[in-house]
Amino acid sequence: MVAKVAIVTGANSGMGLETTIGLVNKNVKVIMLCRSKIRGEAALQKVKAITGKENVDLMLCDLSSIKSIDDFVATFSSKYHHLDLLINNAGVVTIKRQETVDGFEMMLGVNHLGHFHLTNQLLEALKASAAARIVIVSSGAHKWGKIDFSDPFFKKSFNVAKGYGRSKLANLLFMKGLHERVAHTNVTVNALHPGAVATNIGVDRETGFGGKVVKLLVPFFKTAEQGAETAIYLATSADVEGISGEYFIDKKKAPVSKRASDPQLIEHFWRWSIDQTTL
């Protein structure tokens, strides 16, 4: 019996690491997709030590770079002929406006456009699976998110809350648009809100700024392990077999904002995303 193959983005810490551990314990072959080789290798050894299993691998990819994504997909395709599970987990929060190497505002660039391009490039591998599942980690922050096509990358005025909300709304618009496109295939796609989770998402990756705030909030938030439960559920449970195009909170279907379910916005945003990622 061929083991299921999964990719987890942002797998070296927080919910990504816990999702990896959960899947490896279910005998899924997990590819940890990480930006940093040093942090990725440390996390890889941690997963092996915790699970006592070897069905886990590390591959490098910077989701803020279209070229890096293309290079990863080429490497993956040379090693694997199918993909069963894709967990789009990685996310960033930037206090100040930053840009990716391709000129995208960092949060929309990584949280949405990087995953959008990665997923589309992996669709053939997913379709080669008997029954593939895509799981997108969004957030309740999508409810205050708005898409401004006249200034999508906040060049005029940046606000961290608006930027994060926009990127999380983008996750759901992507999920809904992808659902329509894979509706008659063996691929399903769902999204989730993990709850308020104490992770390093808001900690500056270069300076460590924000780390003390995270430590103060830990007693009031879910642990990363608890936050990963719904992602693991959507990836593996028989309860959601064949279910697609839905948004989940605590393993239950939940409503999305009106914007996130607007058919015209979903299609317009899909076409815009294609234009941005076709470099």
C-alpha positions as a Python dict, from the first residue, in 0.01 Angstrom:
ca = {
    (1, 'M'): (0, 0, 0),
    (2, 'V'): (146, 336, -107),
    (3, 'A'): (155, 588, 175),
    (4, 'K'): (-28, 915, 126),
    (5, 'V'): (198, 1207, 40),
    (6, 'A'): (140, 1548, 196),
    (7, 'I'): (298, 1891, 172),
    (8, 'V'): (270, 2125, 472),
    (9, 'T'): (383, 2483, 414),
    (10, 'G'): (543, 2671, 702),
    (11, 'A'): (610, 2336, 867),
    (12, 'N'): (904, 2433, 1087),
    (13, 'S'): (706, 2598, 1371),
    (14, 'G'): (366, 2661, 1525),
    (15, 'M'): (63, 2500, 1365),
    (16, 'G'): (263, 2382, 1066),
    (17, 'L'): (493, 2180, 1289),
    (18, 'E'): (201, 2037, 1487),
    (19, 'T'): (14, 1954, 1166),
    (20, 'T'): (323, 1774, 1041),
    (21, 'I'): (353, 1573, 1363),
    (22, 'G'): (-16, 1483, 1351),
    (23, 'L'): (2, 1362, 991),
    (24, 'V'): (326, 1170, 1039),
    (25, 'N'): (167, 992, 1335),
    (26, 'K'): (-113, 889, 1096),
    (27, 'N'): (152, 733, 869),
    (28, 'V'): (128, 1005, 604),
    (29, 'K'): (454, 1084, 422),
    (30, 'V'): (497, 1454, 493),
    (31, 'I'): (713, 1697, 301),
    (32, 'M'): (791, 1989, 527),
    (33, 'L'): (803, 2295, 303),
    (34, 'C'): (1021, 2555, 474),
    (35, 'R'): (1200, 2876, 381),
    (36, 'S'): (1498, 2836, 614),
    (37, 'K'): (1726, 2534, 581),
    (38, 'I'): (1858, 2573, 936),
    (39, 'R'): (1514, 2603, 1101),
    (40, 'G'): (1372, 2339, 868),
    (41, 'E'): (1640, 2083, 951),
    (42, 'A'): (1599, 2146, 1325),
    (43, 'A'): (1221, 2097, 1291),
    (44, 'L'): (1272, 1781, 1083),
    (45, 'Q'): (1481, 1624, 1359),
    (46, 'K'): (1222, 1732, 1616),
    (47, 'V'): (941, 1561, 1423),
    (48, 'K'): (1143, 1240, 1396),
    (49, 'A'): (1226, 1248, 1766),
    (50, 'I'): (867, 1311, 1875),
    (51, 'T'): (702, 1061, 1640),
    (52, 'G'): (973, 799, 1623),
    (53, 'K'): (899, 778, 1251),
    (54, 'E'): (1101, 844, 936),
    (55, 'N'): (816, 919, 694),
    (56, 'V'): (901, 1288, 677),
    (57, 'D'): (1121, 1494, 448),
    (58, 'L'): (1235, 1855, 419),
    (59, 'M'): (1221, 2061, 101),
    (60, 'L'): (1298, 2431, 73),
    (61, 'C'): (1076, 2697, -79),
    (62, 'D'): (1035, 3069, -26),
    (63, 'L'): (667, 3150, -77),
    (64, 'S'): (755, 3517, -126),
    (65, 'S'): (927, 3427, -456),
    (66, 'I'): (753, 3294, -767),
    (67, 'K'): (1087, 3160, -894),
    (68, 'S'): (1151, 2973, -570),
    (69, 'I'): (804, 2817, -594),
    (70, 'D'): (866, 2711, -954),
    (71, 'D'): (1204, 2562, -857),
    (72, 'F'): (1044, 2367, -572),
    (73, 'V'): (765, 2230, -793),
    (74, 'A'): (1023, 2114, -1048),
    (75, 'T'): (1218, 1935, -774),
    (76, 'F'): (905, 1783, -622),
    (77, 'S'): (780, 1661, -961),
    (78, 'S'): (1112, 1485, -1025),
    (79, 'K'): (1071, 1284, -704),
    (80, 'Y'): (697, 1232, -663),
    (81, 'H'): (430, 1136, -914),
    (82, 'H'): (127, 1230, -707),
    (83, 'L'): (24, 1446, -413),
    (84, 'D'): (-261, 1350, -179),
    (85, 'L'): (-269, 1637, 70),
    (86, 'L'): (-168, 2002, 41),
    (87, 'I'): (-189, 2202, 364),
    (88, 'N'): (-150, 2573, 290),
    (89, 'N'): (-54, 2675, 641),
    (90, 'A'): (231, 2926, 619),
    (91, 'G'): (146, 3284, 708),
    (92, 'V'): (316, 3611, 793),
    (93, 'V'): (216, 3931, 968),
    (94, 'T'): (428, 4240, 908),
    (95, 'I'): (401, 4542, 1137),
    (96, 'K'): (555, 4767, 872),
    (97, 'R'): (491, 4746, 499),
    (98, 'Q'): (731, 4505, 326),
    (99, 'E'): (751, 4376, -29),
    (100, 'T'): (835, 4036, -173),
    (101, 'V'): (1106, 4002, -438),
    (102, 'D'): (829, 4019, -698),
    (103, 'G'): (696, 4349, -564),
    (104, 'F'): (390, 4218, -379),
    (105, 'E'): (298, 4352, -35),
    (106, 'M'): (437, 4079, 191),
    (107, 'M'): (119, 3954, 361),
    (108, 'L'): (-86, 3930, 43),
    (109, 'G'): (222, 3800, -137),
    (110, 'V'): (296, 3513, 100),
    (111, 'N'): (-39, 3438, 260),
    (112, 'H'): (-224, 3438, -73),
    (113, 'L'): (-29, 3481, -397),
    (114, 'G'): (253, 3243, -304),
    (115, 'H'): (7, 2971, -204),
    (116, 'F'): (-215, 3048, -504),
    (117, 'H'): (75, 2989, -742),
    (118, 'L'): (205, 2686, -552),
    (119, 'T'): (-137, 2520, -552),
    (120, 'N'): (-199, 2581, -920),
    (121, 'Q'): (145, 2444, -1007),
    (122, 'L'): (72, 2130, -803),
    (123, 'L'): (-278, 2066, -939),
    (124, 'E'): (-169, 1797, -1184),
    (125, 'A'): (6, 1606, -905),
    (126, 'L'): (-306, 1641, -691),
    (127, 'K'): (-526, 1516, -973),
    (128, 'A'): (-298, 1212, -1001),
    (129, 'S'): (-407, 1111, -650),
    (130, 'A'): (-704, 881, -598),
    (131, 'A'): (-864, 1144, -373),
    (132, 'A'): (-670, 1461, -301),
    (133, 'R'): (-747, 1724, -40),
    (134, 'I'): (-634, 2087, -22),
    (135, 'V'): (-663, 2258, 316),
    (136, 'I'): (-624, 2636, 339),
    (137, 'V'): (-561, 2803, 674),
    (138, 'S'): (-756, 3129, 670),
    (139, 'S'): (-885, 3328, 968),
    (140, 'G'): (-1185, 3505, 1115),
    (141, 'A'): (-989, 3819, 1020),
    (142, 'H'): (-1133, 3772, 670),
    (143, 'K'): (-1450, 3938, 798),
    (144, 'W'): (-1289, 4282, 804),
    (145, 'G'): (-1081, 4221, 492),
    (146, 'K'): (-1150, 4416, 173),
    (147, 'I'): (-997, 4390, -173),
    (148, 'D'): (-904, 4726, -325),
    (149, 'F'): (-800, 4660, -684),
    (150, 'S'): (-687, 5022, -720),
    (151, 'D'): (-428, 4972, -443),
    (152, 'P'): (-403, 4598, -370),
    (153, 'F'): (-53, 4623, -221),
    (154, 'F'): (-113, 4922, 10),
    (155, 'K'): (129, 5152, -171),
    (156, 'K'): (-79, 5455, -72),
    (157, 'S'): (-141, 5373, 292),
    (158, 'F'): (-48, 5062, 493),
    (159, 'N'): (-228, 4924, 796),
    (160, 'V'): (-129, 4588, 946),
    (161, 'A'): (-484, 4488, 1047),
    (162, 'K'): (-626, 4578, 706),
    (163, 'G'): (-337, 4403, 535),
    (164, 'Y'): (-379, 4082, 732),
    (165, 'G'): (-756, 4090, 687),
    (166, 'R'): (-713, 4135, 312),
    (167, 'S'): (-479, 3836, 293),
    (168, 'K'): (-719, 3615, 490),
    (169, 'L'): (-1016, 3721, 275),
    (170, 'A'): (-796, 3637, -22),
    (171, 'N'): (-753, 3283, 117),
    (172, 'L'): (-1129, 3230, 112),
    (173, 'L'): (-1182, 3388, -230),
    (174, 'F'): (-912, 3154, -356),
    (175, 'M'): (-1073, 2854, -188),
    (176, 'K'): (-1413, 2933, -338),
    (177, 'G'): (-1269, 2994, -685),
    (178, 'L'): (-1062, 2677, -674),
    (179, 'H'): (-1362, 2475, -555),
    (180, 'E'): (-1548, 2572, -872),
    (181, 'R'): (-1253, 2467, -1085),
    (182, 'V'): (-1199, 2125, -927),
    (183, 'A'): (-1568, 2045, -869),
    (184, 'H'): (-1572, 1758, -1119),
    (185, 'T'): (-1233, 1611, -1027),
    (186, 'N'): (-1096, 1395, -747),
    (187, 'V'): (-971, 1706, -563),
    (188, 'T'): (-1151, 1879, -275),
    (189, 'V'): (-1060, 2211, -114),
    (190, 'N'): (-1172, 2354, 219),
    (191, 'A'): (-1056, 2634, 447),
    (192, 'L'): (-1051, 2688, 820),
    (193, 'H'): (-1019, 2938, 1102),
    (194, 'P'): (-784, 2782, 1360),
    (195, 'G'): (-892, 3012, 1641),
    (196, 'A'): (-670, 3250, 1835),
    (197, 'V'): (-345, 3057, 1847),
    (198, 'A'): (-21, 3156, 2021),
    (199, 'T'): (237, 3113, 1744),
    (200, 'N'): (529, 3314, 1607),
    (201, 'I'): (330, 3448, 1311),
    (202, 'G'): (365, 3811, 1422),
    (203, 'V'): (730, 3781, 1524),
    (204, 'D'): (977, 3948, 1289),
    (205, 'R'): (1166, 3667, 1118),
    (206, 'E'): (1493, 3862, 1111),
    (207, 'T'): (1496, 4055, 1442),
    (208, 'G'): (1269, 3849, 1669),
    (209, 'F'): (1067, 4162, 1748),
    (210, 'G'): (728, 4070, 1895),
    (211, 'G'): (840, 3753, 2070),
    (212, 'K'): (777, 3887, 2420),
    (213, 'V'): (420, 3979, 2328),
    (214, 'V'): (353, 3623, 2210),
    (215, 'K'): (478, 3484, 2543),
    (216, 'L'): (244, 3715, 2735),
    (217, 'L'): (-56, 3599, 2530),
    (218, 'V'): (11, 3226, 2556),
    (219, 'P'): (-215, 3165, 2862),
    (220, 'F'): (-515, 3315, 2680),
    (221, 'F'): (-474, 3148, 2342),
    (222, 'K'): (-502, 2799, 2201),
    (223, 'T'): (-178, 2606, 2177),
    (224, 'A'): (-36, 2539, 1830),
    (225, 'E'): (-133, 2173, 1876),
    (226, 'Q'): (-495, 2271, 1943),
    (227, 'G'): (-488, 2513, 1650),
    (228, 'A'): (-375, 2236, 1416),
    (229, 'E'): (-660, 2001, 1503),
    (230, 'T'): (-905, 2127, 1241),
    (231, 'A'): (-641, 2121, 966),
    (232, 'I'): (-556, 1760, 1049),
    (233, 'Y'): (-928, 1678, 1063),
    (234, 'L'): (-991, 1827, 717),
    (235, 'A'): (-688, 1646, 577),
    (236, 'T'): (-766, 1300, 713),
    (237, 'S'): (-1118, 1251, 850),
    (238, 'A'): (-1369, 1032, 670),
    (239, 'D'): (-1634, 1276, 795),
    (240, 'V'): (-1536, 1530, 527),
    (241, 'E'): (-1480, 1289, 240),
    (242, 'G'): (-1618, 1450, -75),
    (243, 'I'): (-1696, 1779, 100),
    (244, 'S'): (-1552, 2084, -76),
    (245, 'G'): (-1584, 2461, -84),
    (246, 'E'): (-1655, 2494, 287),
    (247, 'Y'): (-1512, 2694, 578),
    (248, 'F'): (-1462, 2522, 915),
    (249, 'I'): (-1416, 2633, 1274),
    (250, 'D'): (-1347, 2369, 1541),
    (251, 'K'): (-1417, 2091, 1290),
    (252, 'K'): (-1762, 2229, 1205),
    (253, 'K'): (-1888, 2416, 899),
    (254, 'A'): (-1918, 2790, 953),
    (255, 'P'): (-2047, 3083, 746),
    (256, 'V'): (-1813, 3323, 566),
    (257, 'S'): (-1854, 3696, 509),
    (258, 'K'): (-2063, 3825, 221),
    (259, 'R'): (-1749, 3938, 41),
    (260, 'A'): (-1596, 3590, 67),
    (261, 'S'): (-1899, 3438, -106),
    (262, 'D'): (-1952, 3705, -374),
    (263, 'P'): (-1935, 3516, -708),
    (264, 'Q'): (-1826, 3822, -908),
    (265, 'L'): (-1552, 3910, -662),
    (266, 'I'): (-1436, 3549, -650),
    (267, 'E'): (-1393, 3540, -1030),
    (268, 'H'): (-1243, 3889, -1059),
    (269, 'F'): (-994, 3811, -785),
    (270, 'W'): (-901, 3479, -945),
    (271, 'R'): (-820, 3648, -1276),
    (272, 'W'): (-625, 3921, -1093),
    (273, 'S'): (-426, 3657, -904),
    (274, 'I'): (-342, 3476, -1228),
    (275, 'D'): (-220, 3803, -1380),
    (276, 'Q'): (-1, 3876, -1077),
    (277, 'T'): (163, 3534, -1065),
    (278, 'T'): (223, 3499, -1439),
    (279, 'L'): (559, 3672, -1445),
}
